[in-house]
């Protein structure tokens, strides 16, 4: 693999990591801390939504992001021809 292809692969990987971190930050800090008062006016499964995001929602989103990262990284590996066979 030449240097340009390695650089393109690395950029795709960093872009994916950045997107995942941005989503995780928005859910964990944004929904659990910054917008908790506004979200607490909404009820979800008997709990205030801001409280739910701070306690459970951010964990569920994190686990979902792990599966999304693995799925998307497999596609990036195939696109850059570095996948396992």
PDB file of N, CA and C in Angstrom:
ATOM      1  N   UNK A   1       0.849  -1.165   0.000  1.00  0.00           N
ATOM      2  CA  UNK A   1       0.000   0.000   0.000  1.00  0.00           C
ATOM      3  C   UNK A   1       0.903   1.240   0.000  1.00  0.00           C
ATOM      4  N   UNK A   2       0.645   2.133  -0.930  1.00  0.00           N
ATOM      5  CA  UNK A   2       1.492   3.324  -1.004  1.00  0.00           C
ATOM      6  C   UNK A   2       1.068   4.375   0.030  1.00  0.00           C
ATOM      7  N   UNK A   3       1.848   5.412   0.112  1.00  0.00           N
ATOM      8  CA  UNK A   3       1.651   6.421   1.153  1.00  0.00           C
ATOM      9  C   UNK A   3       0.314   7.141   1.016  1.00  0.00           C
ATOM     10  N   UNK A   4      -0.122   7.450  -0.201  1.00  0.00           N
ATOM     11  CA  UNK A   4      -1.393   8.150  -0.405  1.00  0.00           C
ATOM     12  C   UNK A   4      -2.581   7.306   0.041  1.00  0.00           C
ATOM     13  N   UNK A   5      -2.522   6.006  -0.254  1.00  0.00           N
ATOM     14  CA  UNK A   5      -3.614   5.116   0.167  1.00  0.00           C
ATOM     15  C   UNK A   5      -3.642   4.971   1.692  1.00  0.00           C
ATOM     16  N   UNK A   6      -2.458   4.879   2.306  1.00  0.00           N
ATOM     17  CA  UNK A   6      -2.405   4.790   3.778  1.00  0.00           C
ATOM     18  C   UNK A   6      -2.962   6.052   4.408  1.00  0.00           C
ATOM     19  N   UNK A   7      -2.630   7.201   3.827  1.00  0.00           N
ATOM     20  CA  UNK A   7      -3.107   8.477   4.347  1.00  0.00           C
ATOM     21  C   UNK A   7      -4.626   8.599   4.204  1.00  0.00           C
ATOM     22  N   UNK A   8      -5.166   8.154   3.078  1.00  0.00           N
ATOM     23  CA  UNK A   8      -6.624   8.185   2.870  1.00  0.00           C
ATOM     24  C   UNK A   8      -7.326   7.261   3.854  1.00  0.00           C
ATOM     25  N   UNK A   9      -6.749   6.091   4.085  1.00  0.00           N
ATOM     26  CA  UNK A   9      -7.318   5.149   5.054  1.00  0.00           C
ATOM     27  C   UNK A   9      -7.295   5.750   6.460  1.00  0.00           C
ATOM     28  N   UNK A  10      -6.198   6.365   6.835  1.00  0.00           N
ATOM     29  CA  UNK A  10      -6.067   6.964   8.156  1.00  0.00           C
ATOM     30  C   UNK A  10      -7.048   8.119   8.321  1.00  0.00           C
ATOM     31  N   UNK A  11      -7.213   8.935   7.273  1.00  0.00           N
ATOM     32  CA  UNK A  11      -8.177  10.041   7.340  1.00  0.00           C
ATOM     33  C   UNK A  11      -9.598   9.525   7.528  1.00  0.00           C
ATOM     34  N   UNK A  12      -9.945   8.469   6.804  1.00  0.00           N
ATOM     35  CA  UNK A  12     -11.290   7.884   6.950  1.00  0.00           C
ATOM     36  C   UNK A  12     -11.495   7.361   8.362  1.00  0.00           C
ATOM     37  N   UNK A  13     -10.472   6.730   8.918  1.00  0.00           N
ATOM     38  CA  UNK A  13     -10.555   6.214  10.281  1.00  0.00           C
ATOM     39  C   UNK A  13     -10.715   7.359  11.283  1.00  0.00           C
ATOM     40  N   UNK A  14      -9.908   8.401  11.149  1.00  0.00           N
ATOM     41  CA  UNK A  14      -9.998   9.537  12.074  1.00  0.00           C
ATOM     42  C   UNK A  14     -11.340  10.264  11.955  1.00  0.00           C
ATOM     43  N   UNK A  15     -11.856  10.374  10.747  1.00  0.00           N
ATOM     44  CA  UNK A  15     -13.154  11.009  10.555  1.00  0.00           C
ATOM     45  C   UNK A  15     -14.253  10.215  11.275  1.00  0.00           C
ATOM     46  N   UNK A  16     -14.200   8.888  11.142  1.00  0.00           N
ATOM     47  CA  UNK A  16     -15.182   8.031  11.812  1.00  0.00           C
ATOM     48  C   UNK A  16     -15.069   8.146  13.330  1.00  0.00           C
ATOM     49  N   UNK A  17     -13.851   8.124  13.852  1.00  0.00           N
ATOM     50  CA  UNK A  17     -13.649   8.270  15.302  1.00  0.00           C
ATOM     51  C   UNK A  17     -14.163   9.630  15.766  1.00  0.00           C
ATOM     52  N   UNK A  18     -13.883  10.681  15.009  1.00  0.00           N
ATOM     53  CA  UNK A  18     -14.354  12.017  15.367  1.00  0.00           C
ATOM     54  C   UNK A  18     -15.870  12.109  15.407  1.00  0.00           C
ATOM     55  N   UNK A  19     -16.535  11.502  14.427  1.00  0.00           N
ATOM     56  CA  UNK A  19     -17.998  11.509  14.402  1.00  0.00           C
ATOM     57  C   UNK A  19     -18.552  10.755  15.603  1.00  0.00           C
ATOM     58  N   UNK A  20     -17.980   9.591  15.901  1.00  0.00           N
ATOM     59  CA  UNK A  20     -18.444   8.808  17.052  1.00  0.00           C
ATOM     60  C   UNK A  20     -18.244   9.574  18.362  1.00  0.00           C
ATOM     61  N   UNK A  21     -17.109  10.220  18.508  1.00  0.00           N
ATOM     62  CA  UNK A  21     -16.859  10.998  19.728  1.00  0.00           C
ATOM     63  C   UNK A  21     -17.803  12.190  19.834  1.00  0.00           C
ATOM     64  N   UNK A  22     -18.098  12.822  18.720  1.00  0.00           N
ATOM     65  CA  UNK A  22     -19.028  13.953  18.723  1.00  0.00           C
ATOM     66  C   UNK A  22     -20.429  13.515  19.138  1.00  0.00           C
ATOM     67  N   UNK A  23     -20.888  12.388  18.610  1.00  0.00           N
ATOM     68  CA  UNK A  23     -22.206  11.870  18.994  1.00  0.00           C
ATOM     69  C   UNK A  23     -22.214  11.509  20.471  1.00  0.00           C
ATOM     70  N   UNK A  24     -21.174  10.838  20.926  1.00  0.00           N
ATOM     71  CA  UNK A  24     -21.108  10.439  22.332  1.00  0.00           C
ATOM     72  C   UNK A  24     -21.092  11.666  23.242  1.00  0.00           C
ATOM     73  N   UNK A  25     -20.330  12.689  22.878  1.00  0.00           N
ATOM     74  CA  UNK A  25     -20.292  13.922  23.667  1.00  0.00           C
ATOM     75  C   UNK A  25     -21.658  14.589  23.699  1.00  0.00           C
ATOM     76  N   UNK A  26     -22.305  14.672  22.543  1.00  0.00           N
ATOM     77  CA  UNK A  26     -23.614  15.322  22.477  1.00  0.00           C
ATOM     78  C   UNK A  26     -24.626  14.609  23.361  1.00  0.00           C
ATOM     79  N   UNK A  27     -24.585  13.295  23.362  1.00  0.00           N
ATOM     80  CA  UNK A  27     -25.556  12.539  24.158  1.00  0.00           C
ATOM     81  C   UNK A  27     -25.192  12.567  25.637  1.00  0.00           C
ATOM     82  N   UNK A  28     -23.943  12.294  25.966  1.00  0.00           N
ATOM     83  CA  UNK A  28     -23.583  12.191  27.383  1.00  0.00           C
ATOM     84  C   UNK A  28     -23.504  13.548  28.059  1.00  0.00           C
ATOM     85  N   UNK A  29     -22.818  14.508  27.468  1.00  0.00           N
ATOM     86  CA  UNK A  29     -22.677  15.811  28.103  1.00  0.00           C
ATOM     87  C   UNK A  29     -23.846  16.725  27.763  1.00  0.00           C
ATOM     88  N   UNK A  30     -24.229  16.731  26.493  1.00  0.00           N
ATOM     89  CA  UNK A  30     -25.322  17.608  26.068  1.00  0.00           C
ATOM     90  C   UNK A  30     -26.650  17.243  26.703  1.00  0.00           C
ATOM     91  N   UNK A  31     -27.066  15.976  26.510  1.00  0.00           N
ATOM     92  CA  UNK A  31     -28.362  15.555  27.035  1.00  0.00           C
ATOM     93  C   UNK A  31     -28.320  15.312  28.540  1.00  0.00           C
ATOM     94  N   UNK A  32     -27.188  14.894  29.066  1.00  0.00           N
ATOM     95  CA  UNK A  32     -27.101  14.571  30.491  1.00  0.00           C
ATOM     96  C   UNK A  32     -26.746  15.735  31.379  1.00  0.00           C
ATOM     97  N   UNK A  33     -26.175  16.826  30.817  1.00  0.00           N
ATOM     98  CA  UNK A  33     -25.726  17.945  31.645  1.00  0.00           C
ATOM     99  C   UNK A  33     -26.272  19.283  31.128  1.00  0.00           C
ATOM    100  N   UNK A  34     -25.977  19.604  29.885  1.00  0.00           N
ATOM    101  CA  UNK A  34     -26.320  20.932  29.364  1.00  0.00           C
ATOM    102  C   UNK A  34     -27.827  21.163  29.223  1.00  0.00           C
ATOM    103  N   UNK A  35     -28.525  20.184  28.676  1.00  0.00           N
ATOM    104  CA  UNK A  35     -29.955  20.352  28.399  1.00  0.00           C
ATOM    105  C   UNK A  35     -30.833  19.531  29.340  1.00  0.00           C
ATOM    106  N   UNK A  36     -30.311  19.216  30.516  1.00  0.00           N
ATOM    107  CA  UNK A  36     -31.044  18.350  31.435  1.00  0.00           C
ATOM    108  C   UNK A  36     -32.348  18.996  31.900  1.00  0.00           C
ATOM    109  N   UNK A  37     -32.362  20.281  32.154  1.00  0.00           N
ATOM    110  CA  UNK A  37     -33.584  20.945  32.632  1.00  0.00           C
ATOM    111  C   UNK A  37     -34.690  20.886  31.582  1.00  0.00           C
ATOM    112  N   UNK A  38     -34.334  21.147  30.323  1.00  0.00           N
ATOM    113  CA  UNK A  38     -35.332  21.095  29.263  1.00  0.00           C
ATOM    114  C   UNK A  38     -35.825  19.664  29.030  1.00  0.00           C
ATOM    115  N   UNK A  39     -34.904  18.712  29.079  1.00  0.00           N
ATOM    116  CA  UNK A  39     -35.285  17.319  28.850  1.00  0.00           C
ATOM    117  C   UNK A  39     -36.073  16.729  30.018  1.00  0.00           C
ATOM    118  N   UNK A  40     -35.876  17.259  31.210  1.00  0.00           N
ATOM    119  CA  UNK A  40     -36.599  16.734  32.366  1.00  0.00           C
ATOM    120  C   UNK A  40     -38.089  17.035  32.315  1.00  0.00           C
ATOM    121  N   UNK A  41     -38.521  17.903  31.422  1.00  0.00           N
ATOM    122  CA  UNK A  41     -39.958  18.160  31.266  1.00  0.00           C
ATOM    123  C   UNK A  41     -40.638  17.017  30.510  1.00  0.00           C
ATOM    124  N   UNK A  42     -39.847  16.136  29.894  1.00  0.00           N
ATOM    125  CA  UNK A  42     -40.368  14.994  29.136  1.00  0.00           C
ATOM    126  C   UNK A  42     -40.176  13.736  29.968  1.00  0.00           C
ATOM    127  N   UNK A  43     -41.178  12.885  29.979  1.00  0.00           N
ATOM    128  CA  UNK A  43     -41.098  11.620  30.710  1.00  0.00           C
ATOM    129  C   UNK A  43     -40.811  10.476  29.745  1.00  0.00           C
ATOM    130  N   UNK A  44     -39.923   9.554  30.151  1.00  0.00           N
ATOM    131  CA  UNK A  44     -39.607   8.362  29.368  1.00  0.00           C
ATOM    132  C   UNK A  44     -39.554   7.174  30.319  1.00  0.00           C
ATOM    133  N   UNK A  45     -40.420   6.208  30.124  1.00  0.00           N
ATOM    134  CA  UNK A  45     -40.499   5.009  30.967  1.00  0.00           C
ATOM    135  C   UNK A  45     -40.647   5.371  32.443  1.00  0.00           C
ATOM    136  N   UNK A  46     -41.372   6.446  32.712  1.00  0.00           N
ATOM    137  CA  UNK A  46     -41.618   6.861  34.082  1.00  0.00           C
ATOM    138  C   UNK A  46     -40.542   7.747  34.684  1.00  0.00           C
ATOM    139  N   UNK A  47     -39.481   8.007  33.960  1.00  0.00           N
ATOM    140  CA  UNK A  47     -38.381   8.837  34.459  1.00  0.00           C
ATOM    141  C   UNK A  47     -38.286  10.119  33.652  1.00  0.00           C
ATOM    142  N   UNK A  48     -37.712  11.145  34.264  1.00  0.00           N
ATOM    143  CA  UNK A  48     -37.452  12.362  33.524  1.00  0.00           C
ATOM    144  C   UNK A  48     -36.377  12.058  32.472  1.00  0.00           C
ATOM    145  N   UNK A  49     -36.563  12.565  31.256  1.00  0.00           N
ATOM    146  CA  UNK A  49     -35.678  12.210  30.151  1.00  0.00           C
ATOM    147  C   UNK A  49     -34.229  12.645  30.392  1.00  0.00           C
ATOM    148  N   UNK A  50     -34.008  13.799  30.984  1.00  0.00           N
ATOM    149  CA  UNK A  50     -32.644  14.237  31.274  1.00  0.00           C
ATOM    150  C   UNK A  50     -31.951  13.303  32.246  1.00  0.00           C
ATOM    151  N   UNK A  51     -32.676  12.887  33.279  1.00  0.00           N
ATOM    152  CA  UNK A  51     -32.133  11.924  34.238  1.00  0.00           C
ATOM    153  C   UNK A  51     -31.842  10.598  33.550  1.00  0.00           C
ATOM    154  N   UNK A  52     -32.762  10.150  32.691  1.00  0.00           N
ATOM    155  CA  UNK A  52     -32.582   8.877  32.002  1.00  0.00           C
ATOM    156  C   UNK A  52     -31.346   8.907  31.122  1.00  0.00           C
ATOM    157  N   UNK A  53     -31.135   9.994  30.378  1.00  0.00           N
ATOM    158  CA  UNK A  53     -29.941  10.094  29.537  1.00  0.00           C
ATOM    159  C   UNK A  53     -28.677  10.098  30.382  1.00  0.00           C
ATOM    160  N   UNK A  54     -28.692  10.786  31.494  1.00  0.00           N
ATOM    161  CA  UNK A  54     -27.506  10.845  32.347  1.00  0.00           C
ATOM    162  C   UNK A  54     -27.186   9.479  32.946  1.00  0.00           C
ATOM    163  N   UNK A  55     -28.207   8.689  33.251  1.00  0.00           N
ATOM    164  CA  UNK A  55     -27.982   7.416  33.928  1.00  0.00           C
ATOM    165  C   UNK A  55     -27.902   6.225  32.983  1.00  0.00           C
ATOM    166  N   UNK A  56     -28.757   6.167  31.974  1.00  0.00           N
ATOM    167  CA  UNK A  56     -28.833   4.981  31.118  1.00  0.00           C
ATOM    168  C   UNK A  56     -28.611   5.275  29.637  1.00  0.00           C
ATOM    169  N   UNK A  57     -29.194   6.352  29.160  1.00  0.00           N
ATOM    170  CA  UNK A  57     -29.198   6.631  27.723  1.00  0.00           C
ATOM    171  C   UNK A  57     -27.818   6.762  27.121  1.00  0.00           C
ATOM    172  N   UNK A  58     -26.916   7.437  27.820  1.00  0.00           N
ATOM    173  CA  UNK A  58     -25.572   7.611  27.266  1.00  0.00           C
ATOM    174  C   UNK A  58     -24.837   6.275  27.183  1.00  0.00           C
ATOM    175  N   UNK A  59     -25.123   5.360  28.088  1.00  0.00           N
ATOM    176  CA  UNK A  59     -24.499   4.032  28.042  1.00  0.00           C
ATOM    177  C   UNK A  59     -25.021   3.254  26.838  1.00  0.00           C
ATOM    178  N   UNK A  60     -26.340   3.304  26.599  1.00  0.00           N
ATOM    179  CA  UNK A  60     -26.918   2.619  25.444  1.00  0.00           C
ATOM    180  C   UNK A  60     -26.364   3.185  24.139  1.00  0.00           C
ATOM    181  N   UNK A  61     -26.244   4.499  24.073  1.00  0.00           N
ATOM    182  CA  UNK A  61     -25.695   5.125  22.874  1.00  0.00           C
ATOM    183  C   UNK A  61     -24.239   4.704  22.687  1.00  0.00           C
ATOM    184  N   UNK A  62     -23.470   4.652  23.756  1.00  0.00           N
ATOM    185  CA  UNK A  62     -22.072   4.228  23.668  1.00  0.00           C
ATOM    186  C   UNK A  62     -21.962   2.810  23.129  1.00  0.00           C
ATOM    187  N   UNK A  63     -22.772   1.892  23.623  1.00  0.00           N
ATOM    188  CA  UNK A  63     -22.745   0.507  23.137  1.00  0.00           C
ATOM    189  C   UNK A  63     -23.153   0.469  21.661  1.00  0.00           C
ATOM    190  N   UNK A  64     -24.167   1.255  21.297  1.00  0.00           N
ATOM    191  CA  UNK A  64     -24.559   1.339  19.894  1.00  0.00           C
ATOM    192  C   UNK A  64     -23.445   1.881  19.018  1.00  0.00           C
ATOM    193  N   UNK A  65     -22.704   2.854  19.532  1.00  0.00           N
ATOM    194  CA  UNK A  65     -21.582   3.416  18.777  1.00  0.00           C
ATOM    195  C   UNK A  65     -20.467   2.393  18.568  1.00  0.00           C
ATOM    196  N   UNK A  66     -20.278   1.502  19.517  1.00  0.00           N
ATOM    197  CA  UNK A  66     -19.268   0.449  19.361  1.00  0.00           C
ATOM    198  C   UNK A  66     -19.628  -0.437  18.172  1.00  0.00           C
ATOM    199  N   UNK A  67     -20.894  -0.859  18.102  1.00  0.00           N
ATOM    200  CA  UNK A  67     -21.329  -1.693  16.984  1.00  0.00           C
ATOM    201  C   UNK A  67     -21.295  -0.924  15.669  1.00  0.00           C
ATOM    202  N   UNK A  68     -21.688   0.349  15.684  1.00  0.00           N
ATOM    203  CA  UNK A  68     -21.633   1.175  14.481  1.00  0.00           C
ATOM    204  C   UNK A  68     -20.195   1.328  14.007  1.00  0.00           C
ATOM    205  N   UNK A  69     -19.263   1.580  14.927  1.00  0.00           N
ATOM    206  CA  UNK A  69     -17.855   1.740  14.562  1.00  0.00           C
ATOM    207  C   UNK A  69     -17.320   0.464  13.915  1.00  0.00           C
ATOM    208  N   UNK A  70     -17.618  -0.676  14.503  1.00  0.00           N
ATOM    209  CA  UNK A  70     -17.126  -1.946  13.957  1.00  0.00           C
ATOM    210  C   UNK A  70     -17.694  -2.188  12.561  1.00  0.00           C
ATOM    211  N   UNK A  71     -18.988  -1.937  12.377  1.00  0.00           N
ATOM    212  CA  UNK A  71     -19.621  -2.135  11.073  1.00  0.00           C
ATOM    213  C   UNK A  71     -19.033  -1.190  10.032  1.00  0.00           C
ATOM    214  N   UNK A  72     -18.923   0.087  10.399  1.00  0.00           N
ATOM    215  CA  UNK A  72     -18.419   1.083   9.454  1.00  0.00           C
ATOM    216  C   UNK A  72     -16.940   0.867   9.160  1.00  0.00           C
ATOM    217  N   UNK A  73     -16.159   0.469  10.159  1.00  0.00           N
ATOM    218  CA  UNK A  73     -14.741   0.227   9.946  1.00  0.00           C
ATOM    219  C   UNK A  73     -14.522  -0.950   9.006  1.00  0.00           C
ATOM    220  N   UNK A  74     -15.369  -1.967   9.088  1.00  0.00           N
ATOM    221  CA  UNK A  74     -15.283  -3.086   8.146  1.00  0.00           C
ATOM    222  C   UNK A  74     -15.503  -2.607   6.714  1.00  0.00           C
ATOM    223  N   UNK A  75     -16.452  -1.689   6.529  1.00  0.00           N
ATOM    224  CA  UNK A  75     -16.683  -1.136   5.192  1.00  0.00           C
ATOM    225  C   UNK A  75     -15.501  -0.296   4.722  1.00  0.00           C
ATOM    226  N   UNK A  76     -14.929   0.487   5.617  1.00  0.00           N
ATOM    227  CA  UNK A  76     -13.754   1.293   5.260  1.00  0.00           C
ATOM    228  C   UNK A  76     -12.585   0.376   4.907  1.00  0.00           C
ATOM    229  N   UNK A  77     -12.407  -0.706   5.668  1.00  0.00           N
ATOM    230  CA  UNK A  77     -11.341  -1.667   5.362  1.00  0.00           C
ATOM    231  C   UNK A  77     -11.526  -2.252   3.961  1.00  0.00           C
ATOM    232  N   UNK A  78     -12.762  -2.622   3.621  1.00  0.00           N
ATOM    233  CA  UNK A  78     -13.013  -3.172   2.278  1.00  0.00           C
ATOM    234  C   UNK A  78     -12.784  -2.129   1.203  1.00  0.00           C
ATOM    235  N   UNK A  79     -13.218  -0.896   1.455  1.00  0.00           N
ATOM    236  CA  UNK A  79     -13.035   0.179   0.471  1.00  0.00           C
ATOM    237  C   UNK A  79     -11.566   0.456   0.191  1.00  0.00           C
ATOM    238  N   UNK A  80     -10.721   0.299   1.199  1.00  0.00           N
ATOM    239  CA  UNK A  80      -9.295   0.561   1.049  1.00  0.00           C
ATOM    240  C   UNK A  80      -8.477  -0.715   0.861  1.00  0.00           C
ATOM    241  N   UNK A  81      -9.185  -1.825   0.680  1.00  0.00           N
ATOM    242  CA  UNK A  81      -8.569  -3.120   0.394  1.00  0.00           C
ATOM    243  C   UNK A  81      -7.563  -3.548   1.462  1.00  0.00           C
ATOM    244  N   UNK A  82      -7.941  -3.393   2.723  1.00  0.00           N
ATOM    245  CA  UNK A  82      -7.105  -3.867   3.834  1.00  0.00           C
ATOM    246  C   UNK A  82      -7.906  -4.800   4.751  1.00  0.00           C
ATOM    247  N   UNK A  83      -9.011  -5.319   4.234  1.00  0.00           N
ATOM    248  CA  UNK A  83      -9.881  -6.182   5.036  1.00  0.00           C
ATOM    249  C   UNK A  83      -9.280  -7.566   5.207  1.00  0.00           C
ATOM    250  N   UNK A  84      -9.756  -8.243   6.232  1.00  0.00           N
ATOM    251  CA  UNK A  84      -9.329  -9.626   6.485  1.00  0.00           C
ATOM    252  C   UNK A  84     -10.174 -10.561   5.651  1.00  0.00           C
ATOM    253  N   UNK A  85      -9.583 -11.635   5.235  1.00  0.00           N
ATOM    254  CA  UNK A  85     -10.336 -12.584   4.403  1.00  0.00           C
ATOM    255  C   UNK A  85     -10.587 -13.859   5.110  1.00  0.00           C
TER     256      UNK A  85
END
